[in-house]
XYZ file of C-alpha atoms in Angstrom:
677
model
C -74.439 113.502 91.101
C -74.531 116.983 92.609
C -71.591 119.349 92.371
C -71.077 119.064 96.132
C -71.011 115.270 95.931
C -68.545 115.401 93.041
C -66.205 117.655 95.015
C -66.477 115.407 98.052
C -65.577 112.368 95.969
C -62.657 114.158 94.365
C -61.214 115.348 97.652
C -61.863 111.950 99.186
C -59.783 110.276 96.495
C -57.002 112.844 96.937
C -56.872 112.259 100.696
C -56.893 108.510 100.162
C -53.983 108.817 97.718
C -52.015 110.929 100.174
C -52.634 108.417 102.947
C -51.361 105.622 100.708
C -48.197 107.616 99.898
C -47.662 108.415 103.576
C -48.047 104.833 104.831
C -45.901 103.407 102.027
C -43.216 105.982 102.789
C -43.403 105.136 106.473
C -43.018 101.428 105.668
C -39.982 102.092 103.449
C -38.446 104.294 106.151
C -38.883 101.519 108.731
C -37.367 99.032 106.267
C -34.259 101.152 105.725
C -33.912 101.757 109.428
C -33.857 97.982 109.879
C -31.355 97.663 107.016
C -29.131 100.168 108.785
C -29.218 98.206 112.026
C -28.736 94.857 110.239
C -26.891 95.909 107.061
C -26.449 93.467 104.177
C -22.935 93.011 102.833
C -23.336 95.257 99.804
C -24.436 98.224 101.958
C -21.377 97.736 104.150
C -19.254 97.699 101.011
C -20.847 100.946 99.780
C -20.365 102.557 103.176
C -16.656 101.756 103.095
C -16.338 103.208 99.599
C -18.059 106.395 100.741
C -15.601 106.617 103.636
C -12.734 106.166 101.161
C -14.115 109.023 99.071
C -14.268 111.264 102.125
C -10.691 110.357 102.982
C -9.475 111.100 99.456
C -11.279 114.442 99.541
C -9.299 115.471 102.634
C -6.464 117.869 101.913
C -3.788 117.199 104.560
C -1.636 119.930 105.945
C 2.109 119.639 106.227
C 3.511 116.312 107.367
C 5.083 116.444 110.831
C 8.683 117.477 110.327
C 10.066 114.760 112.611
C 9.179 111.754 110.442
C 11.522 110.035 107.983
C 11.579 106.642 106.288
C 14.834 104.811 105.628
C 14.143 102.704 102.560
C 15.990 99.562 101.561
C 15.052 100.251 97.950
C 16.105 98.971 94.532
C 19.194 101.160 94.607
C 20.256 99.669 97.954
C 19.883 96.085 96.732
C 21.728 96.868 93.522
C 24.723 98.316 95.399
C 24.818 96.044 98.447
C 23.305 92.774 97.310
C 20.031 90.948 97.746
C 17.894 90.933 100.859
C 18.276 89.731 103.562
C 21.556 91.455 104.166
C 24.111 90.076 106.619
C 23.214 91.216 110.109
C 26.505 93.083 110.425
C 25.427 95.293 107.520
C 22.072 95.920 109.172
C 23.992 96.798 112.346
C 26.193 99.145 110.331
C 23.116 100.831 108.830
C 21.474 101.231 112.250
C 24.659 102.692 113.713
C 24.853 105.269 110.941
C 21.156 106.210 111.422
C 21.818 106.727 115.132
C 24.920 108.734 114.380
C 22.829 111.023 112.149
C 20.730 111.861 115.199
C 17.501 109.833 114.871
C 15.633 109.864 118.199
C 14.158 106.411 117.599
C 14.232 103.822 114.823
C 11.247 101.532 114.239
C 12.277 98.432 112.290
C 9.540 97.090 110.006
C 11.249 93.699 109.823
C 11.758 90.607 111.951
C 14.798 88.355 112.500
C 13.362 84.996 113.688
C 16.317 82.789 112.630
C 20.078 82.903 112.958
C 22.006 84.731 110.230
C 23.242 82.050 107.820
C 26.089 84.306 106.666
C 27.726 84.255 110.140
C 31.184 82.629 110.040
C 30.262 80.076 112.711
C 27.203 79.026 110.691
C 29.219 78.884 107.459
C 31.891 76.732 109.195
C 29.271 74.158 110.145
C 27.611 74.133 106.730
C 30.934 73.750 104.864
C 31.904 70.854 107.109
C 28.532 69.199 106.572
C 28.223 69.691 102.851
C 31.839 69.834 101.567
C 33.490 67.690 104.266
C 36.039 70.427 104.842
C 37.133 71.941 108.113
C 37.518 75.711 107.976
C 38.770 77.136 111.243
C 37.523 80.597 112.285
C 38.130 80.010 115.978
C 41.007 82.482 116.137
C 38.651 85.330 115.213
C 36.743 87.116 117.998
C 33.257 85.754 118.679
C 31.728 89.140 117.908
C 33.118 88.825 114.383
C 32.163 85.205 113.894
C 28.472 85.715 114.867
C 26.577 88.398 112.917
C 23.631 88.196 115.341
C 25.913 89.193 118.210
C 27.108 92.144 116.129
C 23.493 93.255 115.576
C 22.583 92.595 119.224
C 25.478 94.784 120.337
C 24.197 97.608 118.152
C 20.589 97.181 119.347
C 21.706 97.382 122.958
C 22.890 100.933 122.393
C 19.389 102.038 121.348
C 17.173 103.791 120.333
C 15.873 100.893 118.249
C 12.460 99.209 118.245
C 12.356 95.701 116.810
C 9.279 94.594 114.904
C 7.483 91.265 115.149
C 4.179 89.689 114.092
C 1.484 88.159 116.270
C -0.440 85.014 115.338
C -4.147 84.642 116.089
C -5.077 81.042 115.352
C -4.612 78.041 117.610
C -3.944 75.994 114.480
C -0.922 78.070 113.496
C 2.391 76.693 114.623
C 3.788 78.597 117.550
C 7.532 79.093 117.004
C 8.198 79.017 120.705
C 8.393 81.498 123.496
C 8.761 85.129 122.420
C 10.804 87.689 124.302
C 8.635 90.780 124.016
C 8.295 94.099 125.791
C 4.857 94.603 127.344
C 3.556 97.998 128.427
C 2.552 99.073 131.898
C -0.968 100.351 131.302
C -3.530 101.874 133.612
C -6.984 100.521 132.828
C -10.021 102.508 133.900
C -13.090 100.289 133.810
C -16.582 101.620 133.512
C -19.734 100.055 134.985
C -20.278 96.449 133.939
C -16.658 95.853 132.793
C -14.990 92.867 134.440
C -12.234 91.711 132.092
C -9.806 94.536 131.357
C -8.391 92.671 128.342
C -11.628 91.263 126.971
C -12.262 93.908 124.297
C -8.797 93.747 122.682
C -7.489 91.367 120.035
C -5.862 88.383 121.711
C -2.845 86.763 120.063
C -2.121 83.046 120.367
C 1.524 83.208 119.367
C 3.995 85.176 117.327
C 6.748 85.264 114.747
C 9.397 86.864 116.925
C 13.032 87.900 116.843
C 15.905 85.792 118.096
C 16.054 85.983 121.854
C 19.532 87.491 121.693
C 18.245 90.317 119.507
C 14.975 90.897 121.374
C 16.813 90.868 124.692
C 19.274 93.473 123.473
C 16.630 95.872 122.183
C 15.030 98.298 124.603
C 11.628 97.969 122.921
C 9.637 95.886 120.473
C 6.352 96.424 118.662
C 4.031 94.345 116.462
C 3.435 95.340 112.854
C 0.110 93.529 112.451
C -2.620 95.544 110.766
C -6.326 94.861 110.319
C -7.698 94.584 106.793
C -11.389 95.066 106.123
C -13.259 92.353 104.261
C -12.507 94.096 100.943
C -8.762 93.863 101.630
C -8.302 97.582 102.332
C -6.380 98.870 105.343
C -8.444 101.591 107.019
C -7.647 100.991 110.687
C -4.937 99.444 112.794
C -4.752 98.221 116.425
C -2.558 100.149 118.843
C -2.576 97.426 121.513
C -2.864 93.631 121.392
C -3.161 91.315 124.371
C -0.885 88.288 124.598
C -0.896 85.978 127.601
C -2.733 88.583 129.653
C -0.374 91.483 128.907
C -0.629 94.527 126.650
C 1.789 94.957 123.761
C 2.165 98.064 121.578
C 2.173 98.388 117.817
C 5.476 99.216 116.130
C 4.274 102.794 115.520
C 3.229 103.260 119.141
C 6.390 101.660 120.549
C 8.591 103.800 118.290
C 6.767 106.966 119.377
C 7.102 105.996 123.050
C 10.827 105.382 122.545
C 11.219 108.806 120.949
C 9.098 110.806 123.377
C 9.698 109.001 126.641
C 5.959 108.723 127.368
C 5.454 107.411 130.892
C 1.731 107.182 131.386
C -0.553 105.091 129.120
C -4.206 104.875 130.095
C -7.036 102.851 128.602
C -10.720 103.584 129.246
C -13.171 100.708 128.930
C -16.960 100.729 128.961
C -19.595 98.056 128.517
C -19.278 98.350 124.730
C -15.510 97.831 124.650
C -12.537 100.202 124.407
C -13.534 103.857 124.673
C -10.198 105.672 124.273
C -6.471 105.409 124.832
C -4.343 108.187 126.315
C -0.596 108.742 125.941
C 0.087 111.162 128.782
C -2.309 113.997 127.820
C -2.908 112.944 124.217
C -6.331 111.257 123.885
C -6.508 108.820 120.968
C -10.046 107.915 119.829
C -10.374 104.241 118.972
C -13.115 101.754 118.207
C -14.394 99.070 120.555
C -11.450 96.752 119.719
C -8.786 99.399 120.188
C -8.334 100.163 116.474
C -7.341 103.638 115.369
C -8.611 104.907 112.018
C -5.565 105.767 109.915
C -5.742 109.354 108.707
C -3.693 109.014 105.540
C -1.747 112.007 104.272
C -2.407 111.260 100.633
C -1.057 108.581 98.331
C 2.123 106.577 98.775
C 5.442 108.336 99.446
C 3.845 111.326 101.154
C 6.627 111.198 103.778
C 10.289 111.960 103.114
C 12.197 108.847 102.053
C 15.955 108.308 102.235
C 17.702 105.411 100.498
C 19.520 103.039 102.832
C 22.334 102.989 100.275
C 22.864 106.725 100.747
C 23.030 106.230 104.521
C 25.650 103.467 104.132
C 27.651 105.599 101.690
C 27.495 108.605 104.060
C 25.719 110.737 101.467
C 22.952 111.991 103.771
C 23.512 115.248 105.669
C 22.949 115.039 109.403
C 20.238 117.713 109.482
C 18.016 115.520 107.340
C 17.770 112.860 110.062
C 18.686 114.585 113.292
C 15.917 114.762 115.856
C 13.526 112.693 113.795
C 11.641 109.448 114.231
C 12.899 107.001 111.611
C 11.220 103.892 110.276
C 13.392 101.328 108.548
C 11.658 99.230 105.891
C 11.849 98.170 102.283
C 9.928 99.019 99.107
C 12.076 96.935 96.757
C 10.166 94.760 94.302
C 9.643 91.232 95.613
C 10.805 92.174 99.099
C 8.712 95.119 100.223
C 5.300 94.733 101.803
C 2.508 96.810 100.262
C -1.091 97.349 101.366
C -4.237 98.484 99.627
C -5.385 101.720 101.267
C -8.188 104.223 100.484
C -5.860 106.810 98.907
C -3.578 104.350 97.119
C -3.979 100.659 96.195
C -0.203 100.120 96.460
C 0.924 101.668 99.731
C 4.218 100.761 101.481
C 3.620 99.013 104.787
C 6.411 100.956 106.462
C 4.620 104.213 105.619
C 1.509 103.021 107.496
C 3.540 103.091 110.728
C 4.846 106.561 109.925
C 1.304 107.756 109.246
C 0.050 106.432 112.600
C 2.811 108.211 114.540
C 2.158 111.394 112.557
C -1.564 111.217 113.442
C -0.687 110.945 117.146
C 1.981 113.649 117.095
C -0.305 116.141 115.333
C -3.383 114.915 117.257
C -5.061 114.717 113.868
C -7.420 111.816 114.405
C -10.379 110.365 112.598
C -13.080 109.306 114.974
C -16.457 107.659 114.790
C -18.075 108.704 118.074
C -20.403 106.507 120.073
C -23.390 108.692 119.181
C -22.713 108.395 115.413
C -24.945 105.363 114.990
C -27.837 107.021 116.801
C -27.456 110.140 114.655
C -27.376 108.098 111.466
C -30.507 106.165 112.454
C -32.233 109.489 113.124
C -31.071 110.816 109.738
C -32.419 107.694 108.004
C -35.806 108.273 109.643
C -35.774 112.016 108.908
C -34.759 111.435 105.282
C -37.558 108.945 104.802
C -40.168 111.144 106.450
C -39.109 114.255 104.538
C -39.287 112.464 101.191
C -42.647 110.963 102.171
C -44.195 114.265 103.209
C -42.821 116.060 100.157
C -44.369 113.569 97.759
C -47.616 113.326 99.703
C -48.122 117.089 99.794
C -46.318 118.399 96.692
C -45.544 117.438 93.134
C -42.564 115.378 92.002
C -40.643 118.446 90.752
C -40.731 120.351 94.033
C -40.252 117.132 95.946
C -37.117 116.329 93.958
C -35.851 119.909 94.260
C -36.223 120.046 98.044
C -34.938 116.502 98.475
C -31.902 117.275 96.312
C -31.147 120.291 98.515
C -31.575 118.125 101.611
C -29.254 115.445 100.206
C -26.656 118.025 99.214
C -26.833 119.608 102.656
C -26.496 116.202 104.316
C -23.437 115.369 102.224
C -21.825 118.756 102.899
C -22.578 118.351 106.613
C -20.809 114.973 106.765
C -17.909 116.349 104.677
C -17.568 119.384 106.959
C -17.515 117.222 110.095
C -14.922 114.954 108.501
C -12.581 117.674 107.287
C -12.852 120.090 110.207
C -13.197 117.737 113.175
C -12.260 114.299 111.864
C -15.717 112.937 112.746
C -16.873 110.056 110.563
C -20.631 110.355 110.081
C -21.896 108.281 107.169
C -24.502 109.904 104.941
C -24.908 106.736 102.873
C -28.001 105.189 104.436
C -29.886 108.482 104.875
C -29.199 109.326 101.220
C -30.174 105.841 100.037
C -33.317 105.911 102.183
C -34.334 109.301 100.785
C -33.555 108.288 97.180
C -35.289 104.900 97.471
C -38.304 106.450 99.179
C -38.529 109.178 96.570
C -38.172 106.714 93.676
C -40.705 104.230 95.034
C -43.250 106.835 96.070
C -42.821 108.720 92.797
C -43.565 105.481 90.970
C -46.634 104.883 93.145
C -47.766 108.444 92.641
C -47.139 108.113 88.915
C -49.342 105.010 88.781
C -52.002 106.825 90.775
C -51.906 109.755 88.380
C -51.822 107.374 85.433
C -54.979 105.695 86.716
C -56.626 109.072 87.197
C -55.524 110.186 83.736
C -56.711 106.929 82.225
C -60.065 107.413 83.925
C -60.271 110.968 82.642
C -59.369 109.845 79.124
C -61.978 107.107 79.267
C -64.483 109.645 80.555
C -63.502 112.035 77.755
C -63.859 109.304 75.146
C -67.240 108.310 76.544
C -68.302 111.970 76.470
C -67.053 112.224 72.908
C -68.988 109.139 71.851
C -72.029 110.339 73.744
C -71.855 113.715 71.978
C -71.491 112.094 68.567
C -74.385 109.772 69.295
C -76.488 112.732 70.416
C -75.724 114.547 67.172
C -76.521 111.440 65.174
C -79.800 110.824 66.991
C -80.643 114.486 66.605
C -80.272 113.943 62.872
C -82.553 110.938 63.064
C -85.196 112.905 64.965
C -85.326 115.258 61.983
C -85.459 112.364 59.515
C -88.235 110.272 60.977
C -87.850 107.659 58.276
C -84.412 106.391 59.326
C -85.191 104.851 62.742
C -82.134 102.930 64.067
C -80.182 103.406 60.853
C -77.132 105.076 62.438
C -76.691 102.489 65.197
C -77.000 99.573 62.756
C -74.541 101.166 60.331
C -71.947 101.364 63.110
C -72.087 97.591 63.572
C -72.246 96.885 59.818
C -69.055 98.897 59.325
C -67.224 97.096 62.125
C -68.268 93.651 60.906
C -67.365 94.398 57.278
C -64.024 96.025 58.179
C -62.969 93.021 60.274
C -63.676 90.693 57.380
C -61.751 92.949 55.007
C -58.804 92.971 57.451
C -58.328 89.258 56.723
C -57.691 90.081 53.036
C -54.134 90.868 51.941
C -55.266 93.948 50.037
C -56.870 95.655 53.015
C -54.917 94.211 55.981
C -52.317 97.050 56.205
C -55.032 99.727 56.356
C -57.395 98.036 58.790
C -55.793 97.297 62.152
C -57.840 97.025 65.347
C -57.389 100.684 66.301
C -58.535 101.820 62.861
C -61.583 99.553 62.947
C -62.478 100.864 66.400
C -62.265 104.459 65.151
C -64.371 103.545 62.100
C -67.018 102.196 64.430
C -66.970 105.339 66.574
C -66.975 107.807 63.667
C -69.624 105.974 61.588
C -72.531 107.982 63.141
C -71.117 111.103 61.471
C -71.830 109.833 57.951
C -75.307 111.443 57.790
C -74.649 114.464 60.007
C -75.082 116.745 56.976
C -78.824 116.016 56.981
C -79.124 118.537 59.807
C -78.748 121.194 57.140
C -81.559 119.808 54.955
C -85.040 121.269 55.129
C -87.669 119.456 57.234
C -90.017 119.497 54.225
C -87.596 117.224 52.411
C -86.463 115.074 55.330
C -90.036 114.413 56.532
C -91.713 114.053 53.153
C -93.952 110.979 53.117
C -93.208 110.115 49.523
C -90.600 110.140 46.836
C -88.578 113.293 46.317
C -88.886 115.170 43.031
C -85.759 116.164 41.110
C -85.387 119.516 42.842
C -85.871 117.969 46.262
C -83.422 115.170 45.488
C -80.864 117.737 44.314
C -81.262 119.461 47.666
C -80.896 116.143 49.510
C -77.669 115.448 47.593
C -76.155 118.417 49.358
C -76.003 116.603 52.709
C -72.543 114.991 52.136
C -71.012 118.409 51.510
C -72.876 119.894 54.462
C -71.558 117.099 56.688
C -67.995 117.689 55.464
C -68.320 121.410 56.130
C -69.616 120.820 59.661
C -66.716 118.525 60.546
C -64.142 120.847 58.956
C -65.486 123.720 61.032
C -65.258 121.630 64.197
C -61.766 120.501 63.256
C -60.582 124.055 62.718
C -61.920 125.140 66.079
C -61.234 122.070 68.239
C -59.201 119.633 66.165
C -56.222 119.738 68.537
C -58.408 118.489 71.369
C -59.564 115.300 69.714
C -58.141 112.444 67.672
C -57.388 113.791 64.179
C -57.962 110.356 62.664
C -61.425 110.306 64.181
C -62.304 113.536 62.377
C -60.634 112.367 59.176
C -62.638 109.153 59.111
C -65.835 111.088 59.818
C -65.119 113.442 56.910
C -64.380 110.620 54.496
C -67.477 108.594 55.336
C -69.736 111.631 55.409
C -68.549 113.002 52.063
C -67.939 109.830 50.056
C -70.550 107.260 51.056
C -72.824 108.188 48.100
C -70.063 107.873 45.484
C -70.301 104.839 43.154
C -67.583 102.583 41.821
C -68.523 103.357 38.197
C -68.427 107.142 38.757
C -72.183 107.804 38.693
C -72.462 108.796 42.345
C -72.322 112.140 44.092
C -71.226 114.719 45.175
C -68.129 114.561 42.918
C -68.751 111.544 40.681
C -65.523 109.857 41.766
C -64.674 106.501 40.224
C -63.021 103.309 41.496
C -60.270 103.768 44.057
C -60.533 107.531 43.698
C -63.270 107.050 46.259
C -62.071 106.927 49.846
C -61.863 103.361 51.218
C -64.006 104.415 54.174
C -66.613 105.863 51.857
C -66.704 102.584 49.898
C -67.200 100.610 53.118
C -69.946 102.919 54.345
C -71.652 102.758 50.930
C -72.430 99.058 51.349
C -73.518 99.501 54.995
C -75.736 102.487 54.118
C -77.346 100.885 51.064
C -77.928 97.529 52.776
C -79.758 99.238 55.634
C -81.791 101.379 53.272
C -82.821 98.271 51.296
C -84.083 96.298 54.302
C -85.778 99.296 55.979
C -89.385 100.364 55.453
C -89.892 103.773 53.867
C -93.144 105.630 52.985
C -92.309 105.279 49.321
C -91.242 101.567 49.413
C -91.579 98.260 51.161
C -88.534 96.692 52.884
C -86.585 94.017 51.028
C -85.785 90.720 52.633
C -82.196 90.056 53.635
C -81.761 87.680 50.689
C -83.080 90.299 48.245
C -80.752 92.927 49.669
C -77.767 90.577 49.362
C -78.726 89.783 45.764
C -79.047 93.497 44.973
C -75.574 94.291 46.397
C -74.049 91.297 44.606
C -75.645 92.490 41.362
C -74.147 95.961 41.827
C -70.622 94.532 42.212
C -68.315 96.569 40.034
C -70.933 99.219 39.237
C -72.183 100.722 42.485
C -69.768 98.999 44.881
C -66.097 98.073 45.133
C -65.920 94.433 43.921
C -63.469 93.367 46.652
C -65.600 94.856 49.394
C -68.685 93.136 47.947
C -66.757 89.842 48.110
C -66.016 90.496 51.790
C -69.669 91.344 52.402
C -70.881 88.152 50.768
C -68.762 86.101 53.183
C -70.334 87.650 56.288
C -73.726 88.865 55.111
C -75.404 86.723 57.788
C -73.805 89.012 60.376
C -75.580 91.961 58.739
C -78.872 90.106 59.053
C -78.199 89.354 62.725
C -77.345 93.002 63.415
C -80.540 94.200 61.724
C -82.649 91.754 63.770
C -80.911 92.741 67.003
C -81.291 96.487 66.348
C -84.724 97.066 64.767
C -86.108 100.494 63.911
C -87.413 102.579 66.803
C -89.990 105.315 66.940
C -88.503 108.793 66.888
C -89.956 111.641 68.841
C -92.025 114.145 66.888
C -90.702 117.660 66.608
């Protein structure tokens, strides 16, 4: 292959890899865009938790100074008895709150049944149960009926009674409710026909006694909307019942306090667009829900104990001119909600928070264009991560993507904290992270394949180089023919048999045997340093010549050591070690009469003892100018006879079990003619 062709192939592979990364990234981006439009439940759950985190990160300013909560708390119940209190005591409490100067009082409670502590009710129950006639007829009716006492107080205002709507046809409807609807101006956009269609529609209600509701100037529902995880993040301001609009307790209490005259609702084809109280525009969702902008955890507003009000312990300036909400936090009586800032949040404080949001015009809002922006951010995140990984490395890709993700998060946080805009960064961040992770994995596998190919190419080059060196040796020793190639296979066959023996099994795993096979050609590399006169002699060597020949193990060791010192870090150290051992020790004998060091028994390297049998067997069956070749049977008999003298007895035993394999190898790889030099 020419250099130009090699470069073309290389760049072609690189372009192909980039195209794969790009199209995979594009597919993942499309997938996450679809997941955004049709989100599974767990993504919706994560999105809500991210919103909660944003809300908790918000540092609210000062609470509006005209909010106060009158709390029927543990202290109140301890001093004045269990709840529900007699209605005359509730009337007394309301009268004292009014006397302290509250501009309106929202009551987070409902009175659907007659007060059983009224004297008229007690008279009937005593007569029924105890068969006794107790006469209270001489007392004024307003004293005998606690509900009339409370109704008289409510008539003097400024009180807003609470009630609860029902939304299922299956729920029992307690009867007709006397409620206070709002006069609302509805502005309908193109395509809107039903002005009430977008709002929640109640089917009934748990309402106050008609005498109480009729006496009050205003009423408001205290229903809230819980998300599917049970957390209160939003609440409706208006609910439709029998074709009319009814306000929430918070909204009704604010209207009572401020005297708001004009309430306007804008509708579009998607639902409710916004609600206006005079000039205050309240952003809402398509069902008319307002996101509650919590002021922190529970008890962020000033609380006053109802007991202190009844005992006249509260100074007038603490209540005067303020909007009051009457509720209870007592254990077993109070209603608590799970909210983003606090899992145990008093229900009465939710109403106070809503009025505070409206008074301060401090709204949270998810605009109509938010979804379009988030879809665009999902696509941009996916494309950025795709292009980064297609064109750069993982490090720079991660670095830039991390900066992008941080910027995206800070952008959403800034919009939330400075403008109250709710823009979710969840799906863009997930899309970018998932794209980056998947494409990094794909790119890793691509690089791994390339690296594996390079390693295989390097190993092949290494083997090729070793084989070239070995064959170069054979070209100088024209008597050895295919000796090196056959010895490779002898060594592998013998080592595998030895691996089945307990003595040798720990030392001869598959990787070791493979390295033995690859390094076996190095065993005679030292012959390169022997004179041609000796290597090519067509007869037996004399003593001086044989002494010179006996130097080849040391010369081979020196050659490998030199290579190891210069390049050992670039190749497998075990490969070099095995080559050194076989080269230096394959002429040692078990009885100590070998060379170059005259080692004895297991002083001889195991690899040298293995190579000794392979080397001798091949020499015995090969033709030389000074001898005829032995038959396979004669060679086997010779090796068996040298058991314990020339060769390791255990290795001879292994050889004798597979000697037919040696014969097959020799027949398959006969001697070949070497080129003359």
